[in-house]
Amino acid sequence: VEDGKRSGVALDHGFTSMVFEAAQPVAREAMESLLQQLPAGALRVKGFVRLSEAPGKTWLLQSVAQRWQWSPAPSGTHAHQLVVIAWSDQVDAASVQQAFARLGLVSAGG
């Protein structure tokens, strides 16, 4: 750990935040399956996602406690990036990164 960061994972006050990006749209069902399988220590997932079912459209995904909501992103939003916030002592960041990588979302930054 250097300056509170470890390979795309920021550590602060007992929390870990991970940022994921994707070059390609993802399947909604696969994303929801991943959300259901996240450990309880993963507190929040939020960001913009392009879905393979509607690749020309960007969606805002918000998830808390294995419940999620999809809503259309504001017009002009083209980002495809998600942030995961978790308790650092309850979540293995490497496992979360591997789960997102299976969907084509890779850790952003370092």
Coordinates of N, CA and C in Angstrom, one line a residue:
V1 N 0.9 -1.2 0.0 CA 0.0 0.0 0.0 C 0.9 1.2 0.0
E2 N 0.6 2.1 -0.9 CA 1.4 3.3 -1.0 C 0.5 4.5 -1.2
D3 N 0.6 5.5 -0.3 CA -0.3 6.7 -0.3 C -1.8 6.3 -0.3
G4 N -2.2 5.2 0.4 CA -3.5 4.8 0.5 C -4.1 4.1 -0.7
K5 N -3.3 3.8 -1.6 CA -3.7 3.1 -2.9 C -3.0 1.8 -3.1
R6 N -3.8 0.8 -3.6 CA -3.2 -0.5 -4.0 C -3.9 -0.9 -5.3
S7 N -3.2 -0.9 -6.4 CA -3.6 -1.3 -7.7 C -5.1 -1.0 -8.0
G8 N -5.4 0.2 -8.1 CA -6.8 0.6 -8.4 C -7.8 0.6 -7.2
V9 N -7.3 0.3 -6.0 CA -8.1 0.3 -4.8 C -7.6 1.4 -3.9
A10 N -8.6 2.2 -3.5 CA -8.3 3.3 -2.5 C -8.7 2.8 -1.1
L11 N -7.8 3.0 -0.2 CA -8.1 2.6 1.2 C -8.3 3.9 2.1
D12 N -9.3 4.0 2.9 CA -9.5 5.2 3.7 C -10.5 5.0 4.8
H13 N -10.1 5.2 6.0 CA -10.9 5.1 7.2 C -11.7 3.8 7.3
G14 N -11.1 2.7 6.9 CA -11.8 1.4 7.0 C -12.6 1.0 5.8
F15 N -12.7 1.9 4.8 CA -13.4 1.6 3.6 C -12.4 1.4 2.5
T16 N -12.9 0.6 1.5 CA -12.1 0.4 0.3 C -13.0 0.9 -0.9
S17 N -12.5 1.6 -1.8 CA -13.3 2.0 -3.0 C -12.5 1.5 -4.2
M18 N -13.3 0.9 -5.1 CA -12.7 0.3 -6.3 C -13.5 0.9 -7.5
V19 N -12.7 1.3 -8.5 CA -13.3 1.9 -9.7 C -13.1 0.9 -10.9
F20 N -14.2 0.6 -11.6 CA -14.1 -0.3 -12.7 C -14.6 0.4 -14.0
E21 N -14.0 0.0 -15.1 CA -14.4 0.6 -16.4 C -14.5 -0.5 -17.4
A22 N -15.3 -0.3 -18.4 CA -15.5 -1.3 -19.5 C -15.5 -0.6 -20.8
A23 N -14.9 -1.3 -21.8 CA -14.9 -0.8 -23.2 C -16.1 -1.3 -23.9
Q24 N -16.8 -2.3 -23.5 CA -17.9 -2.9 -24.2 C -19.1 -3.0 -23.3
P25 N -20.3 -3.0 -23.8 CA -21.5 -3.1 -23.0 C -21.5 -4.5 -22.3
V26 N -22.2 -4.6 -21.2 CA -22.4 -5.8 -20.5 C -23.8 -6.2 -20.5
A27 N -24.1 -7.5 -20.2 CA -25.4 -8.0 -20.2 C -26.1 -7.7 -18.8
R28 N -27.3 -7.2 -18.8 CA -27.9 -6.8 -17.6 C -28.1 -7.9 -16.6
E29 N -28.5 -9.1 -17.1 CA -28.6 -10.3 -16.3 C -27.3 -10.7 -15.6
A30 N -26.2 -10.6 -16.3 CA -24.9 -10.9 -15.8 C -24.5 -9.9 -14.7
M31 N -24.8 -8.6 -14.9 CA -24.5 -7.6 -13.9 C -25.3 -7.8 -12.7
E32 N -26.6 -8.1 -12.8 CA -27.4 -8.3 -11.6 C -27.0 -9.6 -10.9
S33 N -26.6 -10.6 -11.6 CA -26.1 -11.8 -10.9 C -24.8 -11.5 -10.1
L34 N -23.9 -10.7 -10.7 CA -22.7 -10.3 -10.0 C -23.1 -9.5 -8.7
L35 N -24.1 -8.6 -8.8 CA -24.5 -7.8 -7.7 C -25.0 -8.6 -6.5
Q36 N -25.8 -9.7 -6.9 CA -26.3 -10.6 -5.9 C -25.2 -11.4 -5.2
Q37 N -24.1 -11.6 -5.9 CA -23.1 -12.4 -5.3 C -22.0 -11.6 -4.6
L38 N -22.1 -10.3 -4.6 CA -21.1 -9.5 -3.8 C -21.2 -9.8 -2.3
P39 N -20.1 -9.8 -1.6 CA -20.2 -10.0 -0.2 C -20.9 -8.9 0.5
A40 N -21.5 -9.2 1.7 CA -22.3 -8.2 2.5 C -21.4 -7.0 2.8
G41 N -20.1 -7.1 2.9 CA -19.3 -5.9 3.1 C -19.2 -4.9 2.0
A42 N -19.7 -5.3 0.8 CA -19.7 -4.4 -0.3 C -21.0 -3.5 -0.1
L43 N -20.8 -2.3 0.3 CA -21.9 -1.4 0.8 C -22.6 -0.8 -0.3
R44 N -21.9 -0.4 -1.4 CA -22.6 0.4 -2.4 C -21.8 0.2 -3.8
V45 N -22.6 0.2 -4.8 CA -22.1 0.2 -6.2 C -22.9 1.2 -6.9
K46 N -22.2 2.1 -7.6 CA -22.9 3.2 -8.3 C -22.0 3.6 -9.5
G47 N -22.7 3.9 -10.6 CA -22.0 4.3 -11.8 C -22.9 4.2 -13.1
F48 N -22.2 4.4 -14.2 CA -22.9 4.4 -15.5 C -22.4 3.2 -16.2
V49 N -23.4 2.5 -16.8 CA -23.2 1.2 -17.5 C -24.0 1.3 -18.9
R50 N -23.3 0.7 -19.9 CA -23.9 0.5 -21.2 C -24.3 -1.0 -21.2
L51 N -25.5 -1.3 -21.5 CA -26.0 -2.7 -21.5 C -26.0 -3.2 -22.9
S52 N -25.7 -4.5 -23.1 CA -25.7 -5.1 -24.4 C -27.1 -5.2 -25.0
E53 N -28.1 -5.2 -24.1 CA -29.5 -5.2 -24.6 C -29.9 -3.8 -25.3
A54 N -29.1 -2.8 -24.9 CA -29.4 -1.4 -25.5 C -28.1 -0.7 -25.6
P55 N -27.2 -1.1 -26.5 CA -25.8 -0.6 -26.5 C -25.7 0.9 -26.8
G56 N -26.7 1.5 -27.4 CA -26.6 2.9 -27.6 C -27.0 3.8 -26.5
K57 N -27.4 3.2 -25.4 CA -28.0 3.9 -24.3 C -27.1 3.7 -23.0
T58 N -27.0 4.7 -22.2 CA -26.2 4.6 -20.9 C -27.2 4.6 -19.8
W59 N -27.0 3.7 -18.8 CA -27.8 3.6 -17.6 C -27.1 4.0 -16.4
L60 N -27.8 4.6 -15.4 CA -27.3 4.8 -14.1 C -27.6 3.6 -13.2
L61 N -26.7 2.9 -12.7 CA -26.9 1.8 -11.8 C -26.5 2.2 -10.3
Q62 N -27.5 2.0 -9.4 CA -27.3 2.3 -8.0 C -27.6 1.0 -7.3
S63 N -26.7 0.5 -6.4 CA -27.0 -0.7 -5.7 C -26.5 -0.5 -4.2
V64 N -27.4 -0.9 -3.3 CA -27.1 -0.9 -1.9 C -27.7 -2.2 -1.3
A65 N -26.9 -2.9 -0.5 CA -27.4 -4.1 0.2 C -28.1 -5.1 -0.7
Q66 N -27.4 -5.4 -1.9 CA -27.9 -6.4 -2.9 C -29.3 -6.0 -3.4
R67 N -29.6 -4.7 -3.4 CA -30.8 -4.2 -4.1 C -30.3 -3.2 -5.1
W68 N -30.9 -3.1 -6.2 CA -30.3 -2.2 -7.2 C -31.5 -1.5 -8.0
Q69 N -31.1 -0.4 -8.6 CA -32.1 0.3 -9.4 C -31.3 0.8 -10.7
W70 N -32.0 0.6 -11.8 CA -31.5 1.1 -13.1 C -32.4 2.3 -13.5
S71 N -31.8 3.3 -14.0 CA -32.5 4.5 -14.5 C -31.7 5.0 -15.7
P72 N -32.4 5.6 -16.6 CA -31.6 6.2 -17.7 C -30.7 7.3 -17.3
A73 N -29.5 7.3 -17.8 CA -28.5 8.3 -17.5 C -28.9 9.6 -18.1
P74 N -28.4 10.7 -17.5 CA -28.7 12.0 -18.2 C -28.2 12.0 -19.6
S75 N -28.9 12.7 -20.4 CA -28.5 12.9 -21.8 C -27.1 13.3 -22.0
G76 N -26.4 12.7 -22.9 CA -25.0 13.0 -23.2 C -24.0 12.3 -22.3
T77 N -24.4 11.4 -21.4 CA -23.5 10.6 -20.6 C -23.1 9.4 -21.4
H78 N -21.8 9.2 -21.5 CA -21.3 8.1 -22.3 C -20.3 7.3 -21.5
A79 N -20.1 7.6 -20.2 CA -19.1 6.9 -19.4 C -19.6 5.5 -19.2
H80 N -18.7 4.6 -18.9 CA -19.0 3.2 -18.6 C -18.1 2.9 -17.4
Q81 N -18.5 3.4 -16.2 CA -17.6 3.3 -15.1 C -18.5 3.1 -13.8
L82 N -18.0 2.1 -13.0 CA -18.7 1.8 -11.7 C -17.7 2.0 -10.5
V83 N -18.3 2.4 -9.4 CA -17.5 2.5 -8.2 C -18.1 1.6 -7.1
V84 N -17.3 0.8 -6.5 CA -17.7 -0.1 -5.4 C -17.1 0.4 -4.1
I85 N -17.9 0.6 -3.1 CA -17.5 1.0 -1.8 C -17.7 -0.1 -0.8
A86 N -16.7 -0.5 -0.1 CA -16.8 -1.7 0.8 C -16.0 -1.5 2.1
W87 N -16.4 -2.3 3.1 CA -15.6 -2.3 4.3 C -14.3 -3.1 3.9
S88 N -13.2 -2.4 4.2 CA -11.9 -3.1 3.8 C -11.6 -4.3 4.5
D89 N -12.1 -4.5 5.7 CA -11.8 -5.7 6.5 C -12.9 -6.8 6.2
Q90 N -13.9 -6.6 5.4 CA -14.9 -7.6 5.1 C -14.9 -8.0 3.7
V91 N -14.2 -7.4 2.8 CA -14.2 -7.7 1.4 C -12.8 -7.9 0.9
D92 N -12.6 -9.0 0.2 CA -11.3 -9.2 -0.5 C -11.3 -8.5 -1.8
A93 N -10.6 -7.4 -1.9 CA -10.6 -6.6 -3.1 C -10.2 -7.4 -4.4
A94 N -9.3 -8.3 -4.3 CA -8.9 -9.1 -5.4 C -10.0 -9.9 -5.9
S95 N -10.8 -10.5 -5.1 CA -11.9 -11.3 -5.5 C -13.0 -10.5 -6.2
V96 N -13.2 -9.3 -5.7 CA -14.2 -8.4 -6.3 C -13.7 -8.0 -7.7
Q97 N -12.4 -7.7 -7.8 CA -11.8 -7.3 -9.1 C -12.0 -8.4 -10.1
Q98 N -11.7 -9.7 -9.6 CA -11.9 -10.8 -10.5 C -13.3 -11.0 -11.0
A99 N -14.3 -10.8 -10.1 CA -15.7 -10.9 -10.5 C -16.1 -9.9 -11.5
F100 N -15.6 -8.7 -11.3 CA -16.0 -7.6 -12.3 C -15.2 -7.9 -13.6
A101 N -14.0 -8.4 -13.5 CA -13.2 -8.7 -14.8 C -13.9 -9.7 -15.6
R102 N -14.6 -10.7 -15.0 CA -15.3 -11.7 -15.8 C -16.4 -11.1 -16.7
L103 N -16.8 -9.9 -16.3 CA -17.8 -9.2 -17.1 C -17.2 -8.2 -18.0
G104 N -15.9 -8.1 -18.0 CA -15.2 -7.2 -18.9 C -14.9 -5.8 -18.3
L105 N -15.2 -5.7 -17.0 CA -15.0 -4.4 -16.3 C -13.6 -4.6 -15.6
V106 N -12.7 -3.7 -15.9 CA -11.4 -3.8 -15.3 C -11.1 -2.6 -14.4
S107 N -10.2 -2.9 -13.4 CA -9.9 -1.9 -12.4 C -9.3 -0.7 -13.1
A108 N -9.8 0.5 -12.8 CA -9.3 1.8 -13.3 C -8.1 2.3 -12.5
G109 N -7.2 2.9 -13.1 CA -6.1 3.5 -12.4 C -5.1 2.4 -12.1
G110 N -4.1 2.8 -11.2 CA -3.0 2.0 -10.8 C -3.2 0.6 -11.0

